[in-house]
PDB file of C-alpha atoms in Angstrom:
ATOM      1  CA  MET A   1     122.935  70.561 122.007  1.00  0.00           C
ATOM      2  CA  ASN A   2     124.763  67.289 121.731  1.00  0.00           C
ATOM      3  CA  LYS A   3     128.068  66.260 122.433  1.00  0.00           C
ATOM      4  CA  PHE A   4     129.352  65.224 119.637  1.00  0.00           C
ATOM      5  CA  LEU A   5     128.561  69.150 118.493  1.00  0.00           C
ATOM      6  CA  LEU A   6     129.648  70.639 121.422  1.00  0.00           C
ATOM      7  CA  PHE A   7     133.694  69.273 120.274  1.00  0.00           C
ATOM      8  CA  LEU A   8     133.404  70.527 117.018  1.00  0.00           C
ATOM      9  CA  GLU A   9     132.402  73.179 117.391  1.00  0.00           C
ATOM     10  CA  LYS A  10     134.953  74.645 120.458  1.00  0.00           C
ATOM     11  CA  TYR A  11     137.954  73.104 117.458  1.00  0.00           C
ATOM     12  CA  LEU A  12     137.116  74.882 114.608  1.00  0.00           C
ATOM     13  CA  GLY A  13     135.704  78.073 116.943  1.00  0.00           C
ATOM     14  CA  ALA A  14     139.248  78.185 118.463  1.00  0.00           C
ATOM     15  CA  PHE A  15     140.299  77.291 114.857  1.00  0.00           C
ATOM     16  CA  LEU A  16     138.694  80.275 113.566  1.00  0.00           C
ATOM     17  CA  ILE A  17     139.718  82.271 115.429  1.00  0.00           C
ATOM     18  CA  LEU A  18     143.081  81.549 114.724  1.00  0.00           C
ATOM     19  CA  VAL A  19     143.657  81.672 111.449  1.00  0.00           C
ATOM     20  CA  ILE A  20     141.220  85.479 111.263  1.00  0.00           C
ATOM     21  CA  GLY A  21     143.663  86.611 114.405  1.00  0.00           C
ATOM     22  CA  LYS A  22     146.451  86.052 112.358  1.00  0.00           C
ATOM     23  CA  THR A  23     145.683  87.765 109.150  1.00  0.00           C
ATOM     24  CA  LEU A  24     144.642  91.242 112.244  1.00  0.00           C
ATOM     25  CA  ARG A  25     146.680  94.666 112.198  1.00  0.00           C
ATOM     26  CA  PHE A  26     147.218  95.199 116.123  1.00  0.00           C
ATOM     27  CA  ARG A  27     148.729  98.601 117.002  1.00  0.00           C
ATOM     28  CA  CYS A  28     148.296  98.535 120.339  1.00  0.00           C
ATOM     29  CA  PHE A  29     148.293 101.436 123.040  1.00  0.00           C
ATOM     30  CA  GLY A  30     148.627 102.668 126.459  1.00  0.00           C
ATOM     31  CA  ASN A  31     150.378 100.297 129.151  1.00  0.00           C
ATOM     32  CA  ILE A  32     150.075  97.073 128.342  1.00  0.00           C
ATOM     33  CA  PRO A  33     149.881  95.670 132.159  1.00  0.00           C
ATOM     34  CA  ASP A  34     153.167  92.733 133.309  1.00  0.00           C
ATOM     35  CA  LYS A  35     151.107  92.052 136.289  1.00  0.00           C
ATOM     36  CA  ARG A  36     147.998  90.746 137.306  1.00  0.00           C
ATOM     37  CA  VAL A  37     145.339  92.675 136.470  1.00  0.00           C
ATOM     38  CA  ILE A  38     141.072  92.705 135.551  1.00  0.00           C
ATOM     39  CA  TYR A  39     140.737  93.153 131.723  1.00  0.00           C
ATOM     40  CA  ALA A  40     137.180  94.528 131.566  1.00  0.00           C
ATOM     41  CA  PHE A  41     135.884  95.182 128.070  1.00  0.00           C
ATOM     42  CA  TRP A  42     131.886  94.292 126.640  1.00  0.00           C
ATOM     43  CA  HIS A  43     131.361  91.293 125.037  1.00  0.00           C
ATOM     44  CA  ARG A  44     130.996  92.272 121.618  1.00  0.00           C
ATOM     45  CA  ASN A  45     134.554  92.533 121.310  1.00  0.00           C
ATOM     46  CA  ILE A  46     135.238  89.188 122.277  1.00  0.00           C
ATOM     47  CA  ILE A  47     136.857  87.659 119.892  1.00  0.00           C
ATOM     48  CA  PRO A  48     139.985  89.660 118.569  1.00  0.00           C
ATOM     49  CA  LEU A  49     141.513  89.919 122.374  1.00  0.00           C
ATOM     50  CA  ALA A  50     140.627  85.974 123.173  1.00  0.00           C
ATOM     51  CA  TYR A  51     143.044  85.613 119.971  1.00  0.00           C
ATOM     52  CA  LEU A  52     145.816  88.528 120.798  1.00  0.00           C
ATOM     53  CA  HIS A  53     145.330  87.340 124.952  1.00  0.00           C
ATOM     54  CA  ARG A  54     145.924  83.637 124.526  1.00  0.00           C
ATOM     55  CA  LYS A  55     148.614  80.880 125.857  1.00  0.00           C
ATOM     56  CA  GLN A  56     148.856  83.703 128.461  1.00  0.00           C
ATOM     57  CA  GLY A  57     146.465  81.496 131.001  1.00  0.00           C
ATOM     58  CA  VAL A  58     144.365  84.559 131.886  1.00  0.00           C
ATOM     59  CA  ALA A  59     141.150  83.503 133.174  1.00  0.00           C
ATOM     60  CA  ILE A  60     138.287  84.781 131.722  1.00  0.00           C
ATOM     61  CA  MET A  61     134.069  84.284 133.168  1.00  0.00           C
ATOM     62  CA  VAL A  62     131.912  83.177 131.231  1.00  0.00           C
ATOM     63  CA  SER A  63     128.570  82.536 131.095  1.00  0.00           C
ATOM     64  CA  PRO A  64     127.242  79.256 132.934  1.00  0.00           C
ATOM     65  CA  SER A  65     124.412  79.197 129.921  1.00  0.00           C
ATOM     66  CA  GLN A  66     124.426  77.269 126.759  1.00  0.00           C
ATOM     67  CA  ASP A  67     125.535  80.514 124.640  1.00  0.00           C
ATOM     68  CA  GLY A  68     128.527  80.464 127.041  1.00  0.00           C
ATOM     69  CA  GLU A  69     129.307  76.843 125.834  1.00  0.00           C
ATOM     70  CA  PHE A  70     129.830  78.500 122.383  1.00  0.00           C
ATOM     71  CA  ILE A  71     132.360  81.072 124.172  1.00  0.00           C
ATOM     72  CA  ALA A  72     134.409  78.211 126.614  1.00  0.00           C
ATOM     73  CA  GLY A  73     134.959  75.179 124.371  1.00  0.00           C
ATOM     74  CA  PRO A  74     137.513  78.249 122.281  1.00  0.00           C
ATOM     75  CA  VAL A  75     138.404  80.125 124.402  1.00  0.00           C
ATOM     76  CA  ASN A  76     139.749  76.811 126.795  1.00  0.00           C
ATOM     77  CA  LEU A  77     141.768  75.844 123.971  1.00  0.00           C
ATOM     78  CA  LEU A  78     143.953  79.535 123.691  1.00  0.00           C
ATOM     79  CA  GLY A  79     144.936  78.721 127.138  1.00  0.00           C
ATOM     80  CA  TYR A  80     142.972  80.978 128.619  1.00  0.00           C
ATOM     81  CA  ARG A  81     140.606  79.678 131.973  1.00  0.00           C
ATOM     82  CA  THR A  82     136.820  79.394 132.030  1.00  0.00           C
ATOM     83  CA  PRO A  83     134.951  80.005 135.105  1.00  0.00           C
ATOM     84  CA  ARG A  84     131.555  79.529 135.263  1.00  0.00           C
ATOM     85  CA  GLY A  85     129.389  82.113 135.793  1.00  0.00           C
ATOM     86  CA  SER A  86     127.992  86.146 135.645  1.00  0.00           C
ATOM     87  CA  SER A  87     129.259  89.705 136.718  1.00  0.00           C
ATOM     88  CA  SER A  88     126.395  89.995 138.477  1.00  0.00           C
ATOM     89  CA  ARG A  89     127.224  89.725 142.324  1.00  0.00           C
ATOM     90  CA  GLY A  90     124.979  87.600 143.541  1.00  0.00           C
ATOM     91  CA  SER A  91     127.126  84.661 141.104  1.00  0.00           C
ATOM     92  CA  LEU A  92     129.219  83.860 144.624  1.00  0.00           C
ATOM     93  CA  ALA A  93     130.109  80.326 142.553  1.00  0.00           C
ATOM     94  CA  ALA A  94     132.231  81.762 140.631  1.00  0.00           C
ATOM     95  CA  MET A  95     133.088  84.838 141.987  1.00  0.00           C
ATOM     96  CA  LYS A  96     135.359  82.049 144.295  1.00  0.00           C
ATOM     97  CA  LYS A  97     136.451  80.419 141.119  1.00  0.00           C
ATOM     98  CA  MET A  98     137.900  83.862 140.137  1.00  0.00           C
ATOM     99  CA  LEU A  99     139.662  84.659 143.489  1.00  0.00           C
ATOM    100  CA  LYS A 100     141.711  81.215 143.626  1.00  0.00           C
ATOM    101  CA  LEU A 101     142.960  81.936 139.837  1.00  0.00           C
ATOM    102  CA  ALA A 102     143.541  85.423 140.799  1.00  0.00           C
ATOM    103  CA  LYS A 103     146.317  84.996 143.782  1.00  0.00           C
ATOM    104  CA  ASP A 104     147.432  83.280 140.108  1.00  0.00           C
ATOM    105  CA  HIS A 105     146.919  84.450 137.479  1.00  0.00           C
ATOM    106  CA  SER A 106     145.165  87.487 134.708  1.00  0.00           C
ATOM    107  CA  LEU A 107     141.215  87.841 135.659  1.00  0.00           C
ATOM    108  CA  ALA A 108     138.733  89.001 132.129  1.00  0.00           C
ATOM    109  CA  ILE A 109     134.986  89.765 132.461  1.00  0.00           C
ATOM    110  CA  THR A 110     132.553  91.285 130.347  1.00  0.00           C
ATOM    111  CA  PRO A 111     131.087  93.606 132.559  1.00  0.00           C
ATOM    112  CA  ASP A 112     127.476  94.273 130.226  1.00  0.00           C
ATOM    113  CA  GLY A 113     127.769  90.483 129.645  1.00  0.00           C
ATOM    114  CA  PRO A 114     125.731  87.288 129.797  1.00  0.00           C
ATOM    115  CA  LYS A 115     123.041  89.347 128.006  1.00  0.00           C
ATOM    116  CA  GLY A 116     123.103  93.173 128.912  1.00  0.00           C
ATOM    117  CA  PRO A 117     122.519  95.896 128.663  1.00  0.00           C
ATOM    118  CA  ALA A 118     125.006  96.712 126.035  1.00  0.00           C
ATOM    119  CA  GLU A 119     128.323  98.122 127.208  1.00  0.00           C
ATOM    120  CA  LYS A 120     126.465  99.468 130.754  1.00  0.00           C
ATOM    121  CA  ILE A 121     129.027  97.861 133.810  1.00  0.00           C
ATOM    122  CA  LYS A 122     127.615  95.844 136.686  1.00  0.00           C
ATOM    123  CA  GLU A 123     128.988  96.383 140.228  1.00  0.00           C
ATOM    124  CA  GLY A 124     129.836  92.637 139.712  1.00  0.00           C
ATOM    125  CA  LEU A 125     133.408  94.073 138.609  1.00  0.00           C
ATOM    126  CA  LEU A 126     133.523  96.373 141.243  1.00  0.00           C
ATOM    127  CA  TYR A 127     133.687  94.521 143.661  1.00  0.00           C
ATOM    128  CA  LEU A 128     135.350  91.224 141.985  1.00  0.00           C
ATOM    129  CA  ALA A 129     138.276  93.377 141.639  1.00  0.00           C
ATOM    130  CA  TYR A 130     137.964  95.032 145.692  1.00  0.00           C
ATOM    131  CA  GLN A 131     137.964  90.865 146.725  1.00  0.00           C
ATOM    132  CA  SER A 132     140.519  90.126 145.018  1.00  0.00           C
ATOM    133  CA  LYS A 133     142.882  93.192 145.053  1.00  0.00           C
ATOM    134  CA  LEU A 134     143.506  93.263 141.182  1.00  0.00           C
ATOM    135  CA  PRO A 135     143.091  96.710 139.688  1.00  0.00           C
ATOM    136  CA  ILE A 136     140.524  97.252 136.527  1.00  0.00           C
ATOM    137  CA  VAL A 137     141.681  97.828 133.438  1.00  0.00           C
ATOM    138  CA  PRO A 138     139.422  98.923 130.934  1.00  0.00           C
ATOM    139  CA  VAL A 139     140.615  97.590 127.250  1.00  0.00           C
ATOM    140  CA  ALA A 140     139.353  99.446 124.398  1.00  0.00           C
ATOM    141  CA  VAL A 141     139.216  97.742 120.437  1.00  0.00           C
ATOM    142  CA  ASP A 142     138.057  99.869 117.409  1.00  0.00           C
ATOM    143  CA  ILE A 143     137.620  97.351 114.847  1.00  0.00           C
ATOM    144  CA  LYS A 144     137.892  99.408 111.127  1.00  0.00           C
ATOM    145  CA  LYS A 145     136.256  96.494 108.936  1.00  0.00           C
ATOM    146  CA  GLU A 146     133.595  93.930 110.514  1.00  0.00           C
ATOM    147  CA  HIS A 147     131.099  91.857 110.648  1.00  0.00           C
ATOM    148  CA  VAL A 148     127.963  92.629 112.568  1.00  0.00           C
ATOM    149  CA  PHE A 149     125.590  90.551 114.800  1.00  0.00           C
ATOM    150  CA  ASN A 150     121.931  91.154 114.610  1.00  0.00           C
ATOM    151  CA  SER A 151     122.417  90.099 118.963  1.00  0.00           C
ATOM    152  CA  TRP A 152     121.710  92.297 121.857  1.00  0.00           C
ATOM    153  CA  ASP A 153     125.835  92.782 122.013  1.00  0.00           C
ATOM    154  CA  LYS A 154     126.354  94.010 118.113  1.00  0.00           C
ATOM    155  CA  PHE A 155     128.506  91.332 118.344  1.00  0.00           C
ATOM    156  CA  ARG A 156     131.402  91.713 116.281  1.00  0.00           C
ATOM    157  CA  LEU A 157     133.970  89.242 113.411  1.00  0.00           C
ATOM    158  CA  PRO A 158     136.593  91.210 112.554  1.00  0.00           C
ATOM    159  CA  LYS A 159     136.640  90.846 108.484  1.00  0.00           C
ATOM    160  CA  LEU A 160     140.595  89.474 107.360  1.00  0.00           C
ATOM    161  CA  PHE A 161     142.827  91.609 106.677  1.00  0.00           C
ATOM    162  CA  THR A 162     141.316  94.720 109.231  1.00  0.00           C
ATOM    163  CA  LYS A 163     143.201  97.384 111.006  1.00  0.00           C
ATOM    164  CA  ILE A 164     142.594  96.563 114.947  1.00  0.00           C
ATOM    165  CA  ASN A 165     143.140  99.744 117.648  1.00  0.00           C
ATOM    166  CA  ILE A 166     143.347  98.591 121.491  1.00  0.00           C
ATOM    167  CA  THR A 167     143.847 100.967 123.934  1.00  0.00           C
ATOM    168  CA  TYR A 168     144.530  99.978 127.492  1.00  0.00           C
ATOM    169  CA  GLY A 169     143.315 102.416 130.174  1.00  0.00           C
ATOM    170  CA  ASP A 170     145.185 103.029 133.032  1.00  0.00           C
ATOM    171  CA  PRO A 171     144.668 100.107 136.320  1.00  0.00           C
ATOM    172  CA  ILE A 172     141.912 101.216 138.713  1.00  0.00           C
ATOM    173  CA  PRO A 173     142.150 100.293 142.090  1.00  0.00           C
ATOM    174  CA  ILE A 174     139.187  99.448 144.223  1.00  0.00           C
ATOM    175  CA  LYS A 175     140.515  99.314 147.592  1.00  0.00           C
ATOM    176  CA  THR A 176     137.137  99.878 150.098  1.00  0.00           C
ATOM    177  CA  LYS A 177     133.897  98.090 149.649  1.00  0.00           C
ATOM    178  CA  GLU A 178     131.944 101.833 149.438  1.00  0.00           C
ATOM    179  CA  GLU A 179     133.785 102.084 146.690  1.00  0.00           C
ATOM    180  CA  VAL A 180     132.227  99.125 145.248  1.00  0.00           C
ATOM    181  CA  LYS A 181     129.312 101.308 144.203  1.00  0.00           C
ATOM    182  CA  THR A 182     131.036 105.183 144.160  1.00  0.00           C
ATOM    183  CA  LYS A 183     132.965 104.215 142.229  1.00  0.00           C
ATOM    184  CA  LEU A 184     130.461 102.308 139.419  1.00  0.00           C
ATOM    185  CA  SER A 185     130.132 105.644 137.298  1.00  0.00           C
ATOM    186  CA  VAL A 186     133.323 106.472 137.899  1.00  0.00           C
ATOM    187  CA  VAL A 187     134.653 103.594 136.311  1.00  0.00           C
ATOM    188  CA  GLN A 188     131.613 102.986 133.271  1.00  0.00           C
ATOM    189  CA  ASN A 189     133.136 106.990 132.688  1.00  0.00           C
ATOM    190  CA  LYS A 190     136.642 106.416 132.053  1.00  0.00           C
ATOM    191  CA  PHE A 191     135.382 103.678 129.857  1.00  0.00           C
ATOM    192  CA  LYS A 192     133.696 106.149 127.503  1.00  0.00           C
ATOM    193  CA  ILE A 193     136.433 108.612 127.569  1.00  0.00           C
ATOM    194  CA  LEU A 194     138.996 105.330 126.735  1.00  0.00           C
ATOM    195  CA  GLU A 195     136.515 103.699 123.943  1.00  0.00           C
ATOM    196  CA  GLU A 196     136.052 108.198 122.427  1.00  0.00           C
ATOM    197  CA  LYS A 197     140.387 108.510 122.292  1.00  0.00           C
ATOM    198  CA  ASN A 198     140.706 104.780 120.776  1.00  0.00           C
ATOM    199  CA  ARG A 199     138.543 105.353 117.882  1.00  0.00           C
ATOM    200  CA  VAL A 200     139.925 109.115 116.680  1.00  0.00           C
ATOM    201  CA  ARG A 201     143.135 106.957 116.291  1.00  0.00           C
TER     202      ARG A 201
END
């Protein structure tokens, strides 16, 4: 994609997130973090959370692919830091950037991105939590009315004026290197429980 189209998409994307976001009726549950944490949420839920946490200086890891460019441009305009990389543990360069930003900023990561499997936690999330000493805060999103795209993650675009429930889970610390592996299923299960709880409100 040429630079002009990327420039256009960047500003148009940010504008659409702001316009849609201003009409949404958010209800937030759980303990909203007041300290630095790692927000973790599914890739399909980026749009409402990008609006909700704008201008907070959160650093979100974005895929280095062209698909990632569609996300990086708009959210950067909304006040996010956007180091490029994936949530796989092998992405050392991206991890180093995130760890540097973790000293002064909360982090955000989509643990099933950039290409899935959908709603499957990857080890990179826990490794980042261990290295940064920041706890993982799972975030569940329930959108009452939405457009769902035919993509690997079933990407969600909220309809105007719809209700959205956001639930923040309890912080999950990863204190040892061993817990990067042993807590993987624990974190996955906590996501599942949180989403079920959020849906019944």
